[in-house]
Amino acid sequence: MAQVEKRGGLLRKSSASKKPLKEKVVLMYDEIFMTEDPSKCSPRFWEELFLMKVNLEYLEGKLESLDGEELMKIKDNINCLFQHCIQALGEEHPIRVVNALQTLCALIRGVHQKNKSTSGFDIINMLMGFDKAELCMKNLMESLDSLLCAEGSESLKSLCLKLLLCLVTVTDNISQNTILEYVMINSIFEAILQILSHPPSRREHGYDAVVLLALLVNYRKYEEMIQLLYEFKYMTIYAAQLRLGLEKPKNSSSALSDGTIIKFQCPDQIVVWSVNPYIVKLSIVDDEATLNGMGLVIAQALSEYNRQYKDKEEEHQSGFFSALTNMVGSMFIADAHEKISVQTNEAILLALYEAVHLNRNFITVLAQSHPEMGLVTTPVSPAPTTPVTPLGTTPPSSDVISSVELPLDADVQTSNLLITFLKYSSIVMQDTKDEHRLHSGKLCLIILTCIAEDQYANAFLHDDNMNFRVNLHRMPMRHRKKAADKNLPCRPLVCAVLDLMVEFIVTHMMKEFPMDLYIRCIQVVHKLLCYQKKCRVRLHYTWRELWSALINLLKFLMSNETVLLAKHNIFTLALMIVNLFNMFITYGDTFLPTPSSYDELYYEIIRMHQSFDNLYSMVLRLSTNAGQWKEAASKVTHALVNIRAIINHFNPKIESYAAVNHISQLSEEQVLEVVRANYDTLTLKLQDGLDQYERYSEQHKEAAFFKELVRSISTNVRRNLAFHTLSQEVLLKEFSTIS
């Protein structure tokens, strides 16, 4: 018998003597693309269609091949197909449900492709018809909600989430996706939470659920109020309770109702203010199991990234290139590092940001301990039936997923989400030349900013009873050796955050200067110091490393003044650095661990006095000229008053001590002896506002960044929902019997 081949929806025998035959499902698709109703001649047409294996490639390709006018001619049949797909979701037979879900994916994507190139073409009208759109979407969302919450097939849940991701990411700019208005009205938020709170579902679908939630939260996130100028008595405004930066209208009174509804009374105008309900709901989630589940999914994805990077690093070090660099020295070390690259995962990072930023209850999840992922070996459980590849990365293996659910073992190094995130940050922040890594690095610093502002987060960051060994990745540099992992001490987590900030400061002084990231980095350090001053936390940390890094950064700014001033206001950063030193000088006695630490601060300022003198000369020169930097430079000049007082007070006394004792070069101990003996005669000026800072606000300052980030994530998620990820073969095996 001749062998049968299948290609492009055609069935044909290997012999070329006979015409190729089309699959039955393809013939049925062709009938749909006729202008007449296919069910007229075949009353059981729709019942039979959903028993046929879906040919996604043919259906989507057929939709894309038609022009707008041709597609409008078969609009009624497309509407009918869409409606019957929704009806099939309520069928008892799982195969019909599977086929309906995949057909909906093909329909949505295929019709949207036409919408991209055809002006005036409305995707909602083409899929459902305006008159039936509200009912269709209500039924669709209710069916998806039921399937996601049911105890049935995990494969069906996976397809439901893929359909929702397809629906959300069908446009690059999700805020222009008008179909999502119906997803806002018919919320699936509770279904997503149920997946995250239930361990088996979380292991199978947690990644998709978290990415879906992060995208939905960003739908029309920054829409402004619309004011309609006519009289009214009461209005209802939906607003998230936490951190949205939204203000009520002036001359209005408010009262909370049901936790999320605020009523304003404004006699002269009505303000229609509709806020994304997913933002509201995420901000008030307080269920511990749900929040921990979300944290585990994020930790798992970040840990998988860290593992991939470590594997590539070890492979690289043991390979030919490593042997070559050992022979010729470290002249190629920068190039070697560039080859160790794993694509970043902005989607999961966005989910972490939204959780930390919107929900204060999630802060507790950051410190929840679990075994170090990758150190525990467990039996491999079956992989998800239809995995989705995280953006450019390999899906986390099921043994890693299982390990985070295990009870703690005294012999296993414990970790938590914050440690995993810090390790991730230390990798992506190494190289900011790549756009994706630059965005990831910026988002990491924004997340750390939110954490550094939170009172509870600071409490566990500085807790002496919560000590961890955090192995941050360090950029290979010629002038330093790689630190041995085994020598890392167990310290409070804030030490790892400070280490990460110091590492960034030291390693990014380059021609393409990342000014924005440096400012965020210094802000994180400042906010941590403000907490330490406020709560009188005496942190045992090697502060000298921070002071040295800050002084070297000032030296870099001065030596590259001309180049940097052409692109940046370097005085903003210089002022922040100087004020960090002022913070130590003014309040250091309240949070530095020992009196000797305060002495060492003065020693470093005196030892590096030339750098501060040069900085003063530079800002004085620019502040006395009538240039554009006059005001900014003047602020730095005033901020240097105490540092200059310290230098001018102690330097003559040190020189006198050296002359009296006939010593050409004093040791550190001798300088410290002079410092301790002359504190009493030092006069410093009290500077206000050193322990104050402007709280992070997303809406006004970061909106453009997040819009672009979400657009990039939407594009990547849609790309990863390729045909092979929607394959039906495994599903058909699972539902091989129709009762």
XYZ file of C-alpha atoms in Angstrom:
739
model
C 0.000 0.000 0.000
C 1.332 3.456 -0.864
C 2.487 5.582 2.028
C 0.245 8.504 2.946
C 1.794 11.917 3.545
C 0.250 14.953 5.218
C 1.295 18.494 4.384
C -0.465 21.868 4.526
C -3.908 20.377 5.160
C -3.615 18.004 2.182
C -3.682 14.209 2.239
C -1.917 12.579 -0.699
C -0.431 9.278 -1.693
C 3.232 9.136 -2.472
C 2.313 8.297 -6.048
C 1.951 11.417 -8.158
C -0.699 9.826 -10.382
C -3.635 10.903 -8.180
C -4.859 14.328 -7.120
C -4.010 15.299 -3.553
C -6.921 14.968 -1.151
C -7.801 17.537 1.478
C -8.432 16.678 5.099
C -12.090 16.718 6.030
C -11.535 19.550 8.512
C -9.920 21.622 5.750
C -12.936 21.005 3.500
C -15.157 22.181 6.347
C -13.031 25.303 6.789
C -13.436 25.997 3.074
C -17.195 25.828 3.485
C -17.000 28.409 6.271
C -15.099 30.700 3.914
C -17.979 30.582 1.445
C -20.660 33.251 1.678
C -23.464 30.792 2.469
C -24.239 29.284 5.857
C -22.499 25.860 5.900
C -25.151 24.392 8.206
C -27.933 24.818 5.615
C -26.862 21.788 3.649
C -25.421 19.961 6.640
C -27.437 20.480 9.854
C -24.780 18.653 11.916
C -21.969 20.745 10.449
C -20.947 22.481 13.705
C -21.209 19.314 15.796
C -18.938 17.474 13.379
C -16.475 20.369 13.076
C -15.471 20.249 16.726
C -14.819 16.511 16.530
C -12.197 17.137 13.834
C -8.570 17.736 14.767
C -7.916 21.455 14.341
C -5.575 22.539 11.543
C -4.352 25.779 13.048
C -1.905 26.564 10.280
C -4.490 26.277 7.522
C -7.223 28.206 9.336
C -4.987 31.081 10.365
C -3.311 31.189 6.960
C -6.677 31.252 5.202
C -7.795 34.222 7.275
C -4.584 36.092 6.534
C -4.830 35.399 2.791
C -8.150 37.227 2.396
C -8.327 40.974 1.942
C -10.640 43.125 4.066
C -13.461 43.155 1.519
C -13.409 39.357 1.079
C -13.381 38.866 4.823
C -16.383 41.160 5.290
C -18.365 38.999 2.853
C -17.980 35.983 5.152
C -18.370 37.997 8.357
C -21.624 36.209 9.263
C -19.926 32.810 8.997
C -16.957 34.013 11.091
C -19.403 35.312 13.712
C -21.215 31.989 13.626
C -17.975 30.022 14.006
C -16.936 32.195 16.966
C -20.309 31.728 18.669
C -20.308 27.960 18.120
C -16.783 27.780 19.556
C -18.080 29.427 22.717
C -21.041 27.042 22.846
C -18.685 24.071 22.430
C -16.776 25.135 25.554
C -19.774 23.960 27.577
C -19.770 20.477 25.983
C -19.162 17.375 28.077
C -16.764 15.854 25.546
C -13.244 17.228 26.286
C -12.092 16.859 22.663
C -14.754 19.303 21.493
C -13.677 21.761 24.173
C -10.033 21.416 23.126
C -10.859 21.954 19.468
C -13.027 24.959 20.294
C -10.231 26.555 22.339
C -7.676 26.091 19.589
C -10.084 27.326 16.916
C -10.677 30.473 18.965
C -6.907 31.046 19.148
C -6.602 30.759 15.359
C -9.615 33.003 14.779
C -8.394 35.761 17.092
C -4.867 35.772 15.718
C -5.895 35.410 12.083
C -8.484 38.183 12.182
C -6.093 40.452 14.031
C -3.470 40.028 11.312
C -5.989 41.538 8.899
C -6.802 44.300 11.356
C -3.147 45.357 11.425
C -3.040 46.095 7.709
C -6.618 47.150 6.926
C -7.825 50.542 8.043
C -11.347 50.762 9.453
C -11.524 47.041 10.074
C -12.936 46.298 13.507
C -11.808 43.091 15.144
C -14.754 42.908 17.556
C -17.296 43.331 14.767
C -15.519 40.764 12.600
C -15.309 38.113 15.306
C -18.642 38.540 17.056
C -20.651 41.376 15.626
C -21.256 44.532 17.631
C -24.774 43.540 18.594
C -23.663 40.213 20.115
C -20.202 41.123 21.383
C -21.159 41.749 24.999
C -23.090 38.489 25.352
C -20.458 36.467 23.462
C -17.603 37.723 25.611
C -19.614 37.249 28.787
C -20.274 33.617 27.844
C -16.660 33.101 26.767
C -15.199 34.495 29.982
C -17.645 32.528 32.127
C -16.720 29.313 30.306
C -13.004 29.966 30.679
C -13.487 30.800 34.337
C -15.373 27.530 34.886
C -12.717 25.471 33.101
C -9.898 27.108 35.063
C -11.631 26.584 38.410
C -12.833 23.023 37.722
C -11.017 19.936 38.965
C -10.848 18.536 35.446
C -8.068 18.253 32.907
C -4.875 20.213 33.420
C -4.469 20.226 29.638
C -7.739 22.121 29.269
C -6.590 24.659 31.844
C -3.347 25.074 29.946
C -5.229 25.763 26.714
C -7.550 28.214 28.485
C -4.564 30.194 29.709
C -3.008 30.127 26.249
C -6.238 31.434 24.750
C -6.300 34.239 27.311
C -2.651 35.083 26.618
C -3.462 35.059 22.910
C -6.393 37.391 23.558
C -4.350 39.785 25.705
C -1.263 39.954 23.475
C -3.005 40.089 20.109
C -1.831 43.717 19.888
C 1.637 44.993 20.842
C 0.077 47.811 22.834
C -2.367 45.974 25.071
C -4.097 49.222 26.004
C -5.294 49.469 22.386
C -6.811 45.984 22.528
C -10.509 46.861 22.855
C -11.511 43.234 23.457
C -9.896 43.525 26.875
C -12.716 45.823 27.970
C -14.825 42.653 28.213
C -12.037 40.911 30.164
C -12.169 43.816 32.611
C -15.951 43.552 32.977
C -15.987 39.737 33.233
C -13.057 39.232 35.582
C -11.065 35.997 35.781
C -8.960 37.319 38.662
C -10.291 34.781 41.168
C -9.557 31.912 38.758
C -5.941 33.063 38.458
C -5.643 33.233 42.242
C -7.072 29.731 42.576
C -4.394 28.381 40.248
C -1.671 30.076 42.280
C -3.005 28.856 45.616
C -3.388 25.212 44.531
C 0.033 23.431 44.341
C -0.739 20.936 41.516
C -2.254 23.642 39.295
C 0.509 26.045 40.209
C 3.199 23.594 39.147
C 1.517 23.108 35.764
C 0.217 26.597 35.016
C 1.738 29.007 37.520
C 4.035 30.697 35.018
C 1.263 31.398 32.495
C -1.079 32.581 35.243
C 1.459 35.031 36.683
C 2.398 36.465 33.268
C -1.295 36.800 32.348
C -2.005 38.666 35.584
C 0.957 41.010 35.078
C -0.276 41.899 31.579
C -3.899 42.414 32.656
C -2.784 44.742 35.449
C -1.128 46.943 32.821
C -4.198 47.384 30.623
C -4.952 51.119 30.411
C -3.042 51.657 33.596
C -2.359 55.347 33.138
C -5.633 56.662 31.759
C -6.507 60.122 32.969
C -9.780 61.311 34.449
C -12.481 62.450 32.024
C -14.455 65.392 33.318
C -17.996 66.022 32.156
C -19.104 69.464 33.163
C -22.633 69.138 34.351
C -24.204 69.029 37.779
C -24.517 65.843 39.742
C -24.809 64.804 43.354
C -22.754 61.636 43.808
C -20.206 59.774 41.764
C -18.459 56.437 42.186
C -14.782 56.059 41.551
C -13.009 52.736 41.476
C -9.487 53.115 42.793
C -6.815 50.868 44.271
C -6.215 51.615 47.920
C -2.446 51.354 47.760
C 0.315 53.209 45.958
C -1.498 54.274 42.802
C -0.735 57.943 43.230
C -4.330 58.883 42.470
C -5.902 61.889 44.102
C -9.541 62.717 44.632
C -10.949 65.894 43.069
C -10.619 69.125 45.009
C -13.521 70.333 47.164
C -14.822 66.794 47.534
C -15.606 64.431 50.362
C -15.002 60.709 50.291
C -16.072 57.549 52.048
C -14.793 54.020 51.548
C -17.321 51.405 50.542
C -16.456 47.689 50.251
C -12.776 48.492 50.429
C -12.393 49.647 46.817
C -15.243 52.031 45.990
C -14.936 55.679 46.868
C -17.838 58.135 46.573
C -17.059 61.768 45.885
C -19.520 64.616 46.184
C -18.771 67.463 43.777
C -21.672 69.874 43.115
C -20.276 71.437 39.962
C -18.885 68.604 37.881
C -18.811 64.855 37.366
C -15.548 62.989 37.104
C -15.697 59.589 35.454
C -12.685 57.714 36.773
C -12.460 54.068 35.822
C -9.489 52.134 37.163
C -8.426 48.698 35.955
C -10.166 46.252 38.370
C -7.193 43.868 38.279
C -5.081 46.612 39.867
C -7.653 47.077 42.597
C -8.017 43.383 43.313
C -4.297 42.633 43.283
C -3.670 45.463 45.738
C -5.959 43.964 48.403
C -5.176 40.244 48.149
C -4.324 38.996 51.627
C -4.640 35.221 51.307
C -1.342 33.739 52.444
C -1.503 30.614 50.250
C -2.182 32.684 47.138
C 0.586 35.190 47.782
C 3.075 32.442 48.646
C 2.064 30.588 45.487
C 2.736 33.645 43.375
C 6.077 34.097 45.110
C 7.057 30.473 44.436
C 6.269 30.808 40.716
C 8.376 33.967 40.441
C 11.215 32.451 42.500
C 11.169 29.339 40.329
C 11.438 31.328 37.077
C 14.218 33.596 38.382
C 16.055 30.608 39.854
C 15.889 28.848 36.492
C 17.493 31.878 34.870
C 20.228 31.881 37.527
C 20.808 28.158 36.982
C 21.116 28.569 33.214
C 23.611 31.373 33.673
C 25.667 29.363 36.165
C 25.686 26.331 33.853
C 26.910 28.455 30.940
C 29.521 30.095 33.151
C 30.862 26.727 34.313
C 30.816 25.371 30.764
C 32.681 28.438 29.588
C 35.306 28.224 32.320
C 36.015 24.568 31.624
C 36.241 24.951 27.857
C 38.857 25.844 25.302
C 38.468 29.596 25.757
C 39.262 29.281 29.451
C 42.471 27.428 28.646
C 43.376 30.096 26.100
C 42.857 32.963 28.543
C 44.949 31.136 31.148
C 47.770 31.077 28.601
C 47.604 34.708 27.508
C 46.339 36.289 30.704
C 43.152 38.214 31.210
C 43.338 40.458 28.157
C 40.174 38.871 26.745
C 38.251 38.670 29.993
C 35.639 41.214 28.933
C 34.967 39.350 25.691
C 34.730 36.096 27.616
C 32.064 37.563 29.849
C 30.021 38.788 26.896
C 29.683 35.230 25.644
C 28.058 34.132 28.917
C 24.609 35.433 28.096
C 21.130 34.143 28.897
C 18.131 36.070 27.622
C 16.365 38.001 30.347
C 12.803 37.330 31.487
C 11.096 40.712 31.784
C 7.613 39.194 32.049
C 8.241 37.466 35.369
C 10.169 40.487 36.626
C 7.174 42.692 35.797
C 4.956 40.332 37.803
C 7.303 40.660 40.797
C 7.249 44.433 40.476
C 3.447 44.640 40.360
C 3.158 42.384 43.411
C 5.725 44.350 45.439
C 4.477 47.752 44.313
C 0.726 47.207 44.639
C 0.367 44.744 47.499
C 2.036 45.395 50.845
C 1.038 41.920 51.996
C 3.352 40.468 49.342
C 6.375 41.964 51.109
C 6.182 39.127 53.647
C 6.554 36.613 50.798
C 10.001 37.982 49.948
C 11.388 36.534 53.186
C 9.598 33.151 53.103
C 12.335 30.513 53.395
C 12.628 27.508 51.113
C 15.491 25.146 50.190
C 18.034 26.544 47.745
C 16.659 25.617 44.320
C 18.940 23.308 42.405
C 20.474 21.766 45.555
C 17.650 19.326 46.216
C 17.164 16.283 44.049
C 13.652 14.949 43.684
C 11.989 12.411 41.410
C 11.082 13.925 38.070
C 7.332 14.270 37.686
C 5.641 14.348 34.268
C 6.191 17.610 32.429
C 3.227 19.843 31.639
C 1.354 18.631 28.591
C 1.601 21.896 26.697
C 4.499 23.919 28.071
C 5.034 27.556 27.313
C 8.594 28.758 26.913
C 9.326 31.746 29.157
C 10.639 34.641 27.106
C 13.768 33.273 25.547
C 14.459 30.799 28.341
C 13.948 27.107 28.904
C 10.868 26.256 30.990
C 11.809 25.446 34.598
C 12.178 21.695 34.945
C 9.647 19.878 37.074
C 12.282 18.776 39.598
C 13.063 22.429 40.302
C 9.348 23.150 40.583
C 8.927 20.337 43.066
C 11.960 21.292 45.143
C 10.471 24.576 46.243
C 7.531 22.731 47.764
C 9.704 20.479 49.968
C 9.988 20.847 53.742
C 13.140 22.487 55.008
C 16.180 20.359 55.753
C 18.758 21.473 58.306
C 21.588 20.333 55.995
C 20.352 22.316 53.003
C 21.180 26.002 52.461
C 17.907 27.903 52.683
C 16.960 30.685 50.351
C 14.003 32.952 49.678
C 12.507 35.004 46.875
C 14.535 38.083 47.763
C 17.842 36.173 47.626
C 16.901 34.638 44.278
C 15.955 38.082 42.991
C 19.239 39.621 44.219
C 21.213 36.906 42.420
C 19.169 37.506 39.267
C 19.799 41.246 39.569
C 23.530 40.723 39.984
C 23.573 38.906 36.632
C 21.390 41.188 34.507
C 22.954 44.356 35.945
C 26.441 43.296 34.848
C 25.944 44.253 31.212
C 23.655 47.206 30.530
C 24.754 47.708 26.916
C 22.071 45.320 25.687
C 18.619 46.968 25.611
C 16.779 44.065 27.245
C 19.326 43.783 30.036
C 19.244 47.564 30.489
C 15.452 47.413 30.936
C 15.793 44.446 33.276
C 18.474 46.228 35.288
C 16.308 49.321 35.571
C 13.304 47.274 36.678
C 15.454 45.457 39.263
C 16.484 48.801 40.741
C 12.880 50.030 40.745
C 11.838 46.893 42.650
C 14.677 47.424 45.128
C 13.534 51.043 45.514
C 10.037 49.882 46.480
C 11.518 47.370 48.924
C 13.865 49.951 50.452
C 10.901 52.260 51.145
C 8.821 49.624 52.887
C 8.965 49.572 56.688
C 8.303 45.841 57.030
C 10.765 44.945 54.275
C 13.445 46.965 56.051
C 12.631 45.183 59.293
C 13.515 41.749 57.900
C 16.355 43.114 55.741
C 18.080 44.350 58.897
C 17.056 41.461 61.188
C 20.161 39.960 62.836
C 18.271 36.705 63.306
C 17.752 36.275 59.548
C 21.250 35.703 58.229
C 21.934 34.253 54.770
C 24.919 33.526 52.583
C 24.139 35.326 49.310
C 26.438 34.498 46.422
C 26.080 37.463 44.079
C 27.603 37.256 40.613
C 30.471 39.670 40.091
C 31.629 41.051 36.779
C 35.068 39.717 35.752
C 37.599 42.528 36.090
C 41.343 42.516 35.537
C 42.261 44.123 38.845
C 40.442 41.728 41.168
C 40.142 37.999 41.715
C 36.868 36.133 41.844
C 35.732 35.676 45.449
C 35.481 32.103 46.667
C 31.871 31.122 47.325
C 32.797 29.156 50.445
C 34.239 32.230 52.160
C 30.962 34.145 52.067
C 29.702 35.011 55.565
C 26.094 34.721 56.741
C 24.771 38.246 57.196
C 21.488 40.174 57.291
C 19.982 40.518 53.807
C 20.552 44.266 53.683
C 24.282 43.537 53.389
C 23.634 41.691 50.122
C 21.574 44.637 48.839
C 24.414 47.036 49.697
C 26.955 44.653 48.110
C 24.876 44.677 44.927
C 24.767 48.482 44.891
C 28.529 48.748 45.501
C 29.160 46.216 42.742
C 27.079 48.248 40.306
C 28.841 51.501 41.241
C 32.288 49.971 40.731
C 31.613 48.217 37.436
C 29.686 50.714 35.295
C 31.988 53.717 35.028
C 32.151 53.742 31.235
C 31.723 55.944 28.190
C 28.035 55.030 27.757
C 27.349 56.132 31.316
C 24.037 54.736 32.692
C 23.122 57.885 34.626
C 19.545 56.845 35.361
C 20.659 53.529 36.869
C 23.322 55.226 38.987
C 20.790 57.662 40.417
C 18.450 54.790 41.308
C 21.327 52.875 42.852
C 22.316 55.794 45.101
C 18.663 56.319 46.029
C 18.395 52.707 47.232
C 21.463 53.163 49.456
C 20.088 56.444 50.803
C 16.712 54.952 51.701
C 18.365 52.081 53.550
C 20.491 54.551 55.507
C 17.389 56.575 56.368
C 15.817 53.474 57.904
C 18.993 52.679 59.841
C 19.150 56.231 61.183
C 15.451 56.286 62.068
C 15.498 52.912 63.863
C 19.085 53.204 65.133
C 20.127 49.968 63.463
C 23.869 49.442 63.847
C 24.700 47.303 60.845
C 27.992 45.405 60.864
C 28.984 46.060 57.286
C 32.249 46.901 55.526
C 31.260 50.521 54.982
C 34.707 51.330 53.609
C 33.855 49.512 50.392
C 30.851 51.780 49.896
C 32.807 54.941 50.737
C 35.622 53.960 48.392
C 33.170 53.186 45.566
C 31.424 56.551 46.010
C 34.693 58.488 45.970
C 35.875 56.648 42.852
C 32.568 57.508 41.199
C 33.125 61.202 41.993
C 36.612 60.953 40.488
C 35.142 59.414 37.337
C 32.574 62.215 37.014
C 35.309 64.838 37.329
C 37.756 63.197 34.927
C 35.008 62.859 32.292
C 33.323 66.197 32.976
C 33.238 67.436 29.378
C 31.956 64.217 27.820
C 29.352 63.546 30.506
C 28.022 67.108 30.701
C 27.153 66.920 27.011
C 24.596 64.216 27.866
C 23.819 64.385 31.582
C 23.443 66.682 34.555
C 26.265 65.111 36.558
C 25.678 67.497 39.458
C 22.455 65.728 40.433
C 24.409 62.516 40.967
C 27.350 64.343 42.593
C 24.973 66.027 45.050
C 23.429 62.679 45.990
C 26.872 61.175 46.617
C 28.019 64.143 48.722
C 24.798 63.996 50.738
C 25.384 60.311 51.435
C 28.677 61.330 53.040
C 26.835 64.113 54.880
C 24.401 61.483 56.137
C 27.293 59.476 57.581
C 28.947 62.585 59.038
C 25.774 63.984 60.638
C 24.042 60.802 61.790
C 26.747 58.132 61.574
C 27.060 57.931 65.338
C 23.468 56.595 65.441
C 23.844 53.728 62.944
C 27.522 52.922 62.354
C 28.392 49.734 64.298
C 31.268 51.072 66.432
C 32.989 54.366 67.269
C 35.982 53.164 65.264
C 33.741 52.960 62.168
C 33.027 56.670 62.553
C 36.761 57.301 62.881
C 37.359 55.321 59.668
C 34.848 57.530 57.860
C 36.893 60.592 58.721
C 40.086 58.782 57.764
C 38.687 58.010 54.275
C 37.566 61.619 53.770
C 40.974 62.914 54.834
C 42.879 60.285 52.829
C 40.913 61.161 49.675
C 40.809 64.899 50.352
C 42.278 65.672 46.932
C 39.182 64.238 45.235
C 36.878 66.412 47.341
C 39.096 69.451 46.759
C 38.955 68.872 43.006
C 35.196 68.468 43.143
C 34.866 71.742 45.048
C 37.057 73.540 42.499
C 34.966 72.202 39.632
C 31.561 73.126 41.092
C 32.849 76.512 42.301
C 34.077 77.293 38.788
C 30.721 76.403 37.216
C 28.618 78.031 39.950
C 30.353 81.400 39.475
C 29.729 81.391 35.733
C 26.403 82.304 34.145
C 26.046 78.939 32.409
C 23.265 76.360 32.426
C 24.864 74.433 35.309
C 25.174 77.379 37.694
C 22.297 76.451 39.997
C 23.024 72.698 39.998
C 26.731 73.277 40.734
C 25.887 75.747 43.515
C 23.904 73.073 45.370
C 26.953 70.790 45.379
C 29.125 73.685 46.589
C 26.862 74.215 49.606
C 26.625 70.476 50.287
C 30.427 70.207 50.553
C 30.640 72.561 53.524
C 31.061 69.865 56.224
C 33.392 67.686 54.187
C 35.630 70.697 53.553
C 35.424 71.631 57.243
C 36.683 68.151 58.183
C 39.530 68.334 55.671
C 40.526 71.883 56.631
C 40.349 71.065 60.356
C 42.313 67.798 60.435
C 44.882 68.210 57.638
C 46.930 70.922 59.425
C 46.888 68.908 62.655
C 48.048 65.777 60.826
C 50.856 67.728 59.151
C 51.828 69.202 62.511
C 51.852 65.761 64.133
C 54.094 64.439 61.351
C 56.481 67.392 61.678
C 56.738 67.166 65.462
C 57.376 63.410 65.341
C 59.639 63.616 62.263
C 57.505 61.161 60.286
C 57.346 61.552 56.511
C 54.320 59.316 56.001
C 51.832 58.539 58.763
C 50.227 55.136 59.167
C 46.465 54.732 59.353
C 46.607 54.233 63.110
C 48.593 57.426 63.557
C 46.107 59.424 61.485
C 43.225 57.939 63.459
C 45.000 58.914 66.687
C 45.111 62.543 65.507
C 41.447 62.389 64.454
C 40.284 61.040 67.823
C 42.282 63.688 69.688
C 40.767 66.612 67.762
C 37.049 65.856 67.487
C 36.235 68.364 70.231
C 37.507 71.374 68.307
C 35.716 70.465 65.045
C 32.723 72.627 64.130
C 30.151 71.265 61.665
C 27.055 72.830 60.197
C 23.709 71.078 60.757
C 22.182 70.273 57.364
C 18.450 69.736 57.072
C 16.643 67.119 55.030
C 19.471 64.600 54.798
C 17.201 61.812 56.107
C 14.261 62.778 53.864
C 13.487 61.460 50.390
C 10.804 61.587 47.739
C 8.822 58.366 47.654
C 8.686 56.331 44.472
C 5.806 57.213 42.139
C 5.119 55.177 39.013
C 2.345 57.128 37.366
C 4.088 60.426 36.724
C 7.723 59.417 36.235
C 7.827 55.837 35.005
C 4.780 55.530 32.728
C 6.757 55.760 29.468
C 9.212 53.087 30.615
C 6.496 50.634 31.641
C 4.462 51.206 28.468
C 7.470 50.289 26.349
C 8.357 47.360 28.605
C 4.831 45.907 28.457
C 4.812 46.321 24.668
C 8.038 44.299 24.442
C 6.676 41.611 26.782
C 3.407 41.374 24.821
C 5.345 40.849 21.581
C 7.513 38.125 23.129
C 4.604 36.284 24.744
C 2.695 36.276 21.456
C 5.775 35.003 19.608
C 6.150 32.140 22.078
C 2.552 31.052 21.501
C 3.636 29.492 18.224
C 1.855 26.602 16.496
C 3.940 23.920 18.154
C 3.065 25.205 21.626
C -0.616 24.677 20.785
C -0.081 21.143 19.485
C -3.016 18.816 20.035
C -1.335 15.427 19.849
C -0.761 15.042 23.586
C -4.278 16.278 24.258
C -5.826 13.701 21.949
C -3.967 10.941 23.755
C -5.357 12.199 27.046
C -8.916 12.304 25.661
C -8.651 9.294 23.395
C -12.095 7.973 24.415
C -15.324 9.879 23.827
C -18.116 8.627 26.032
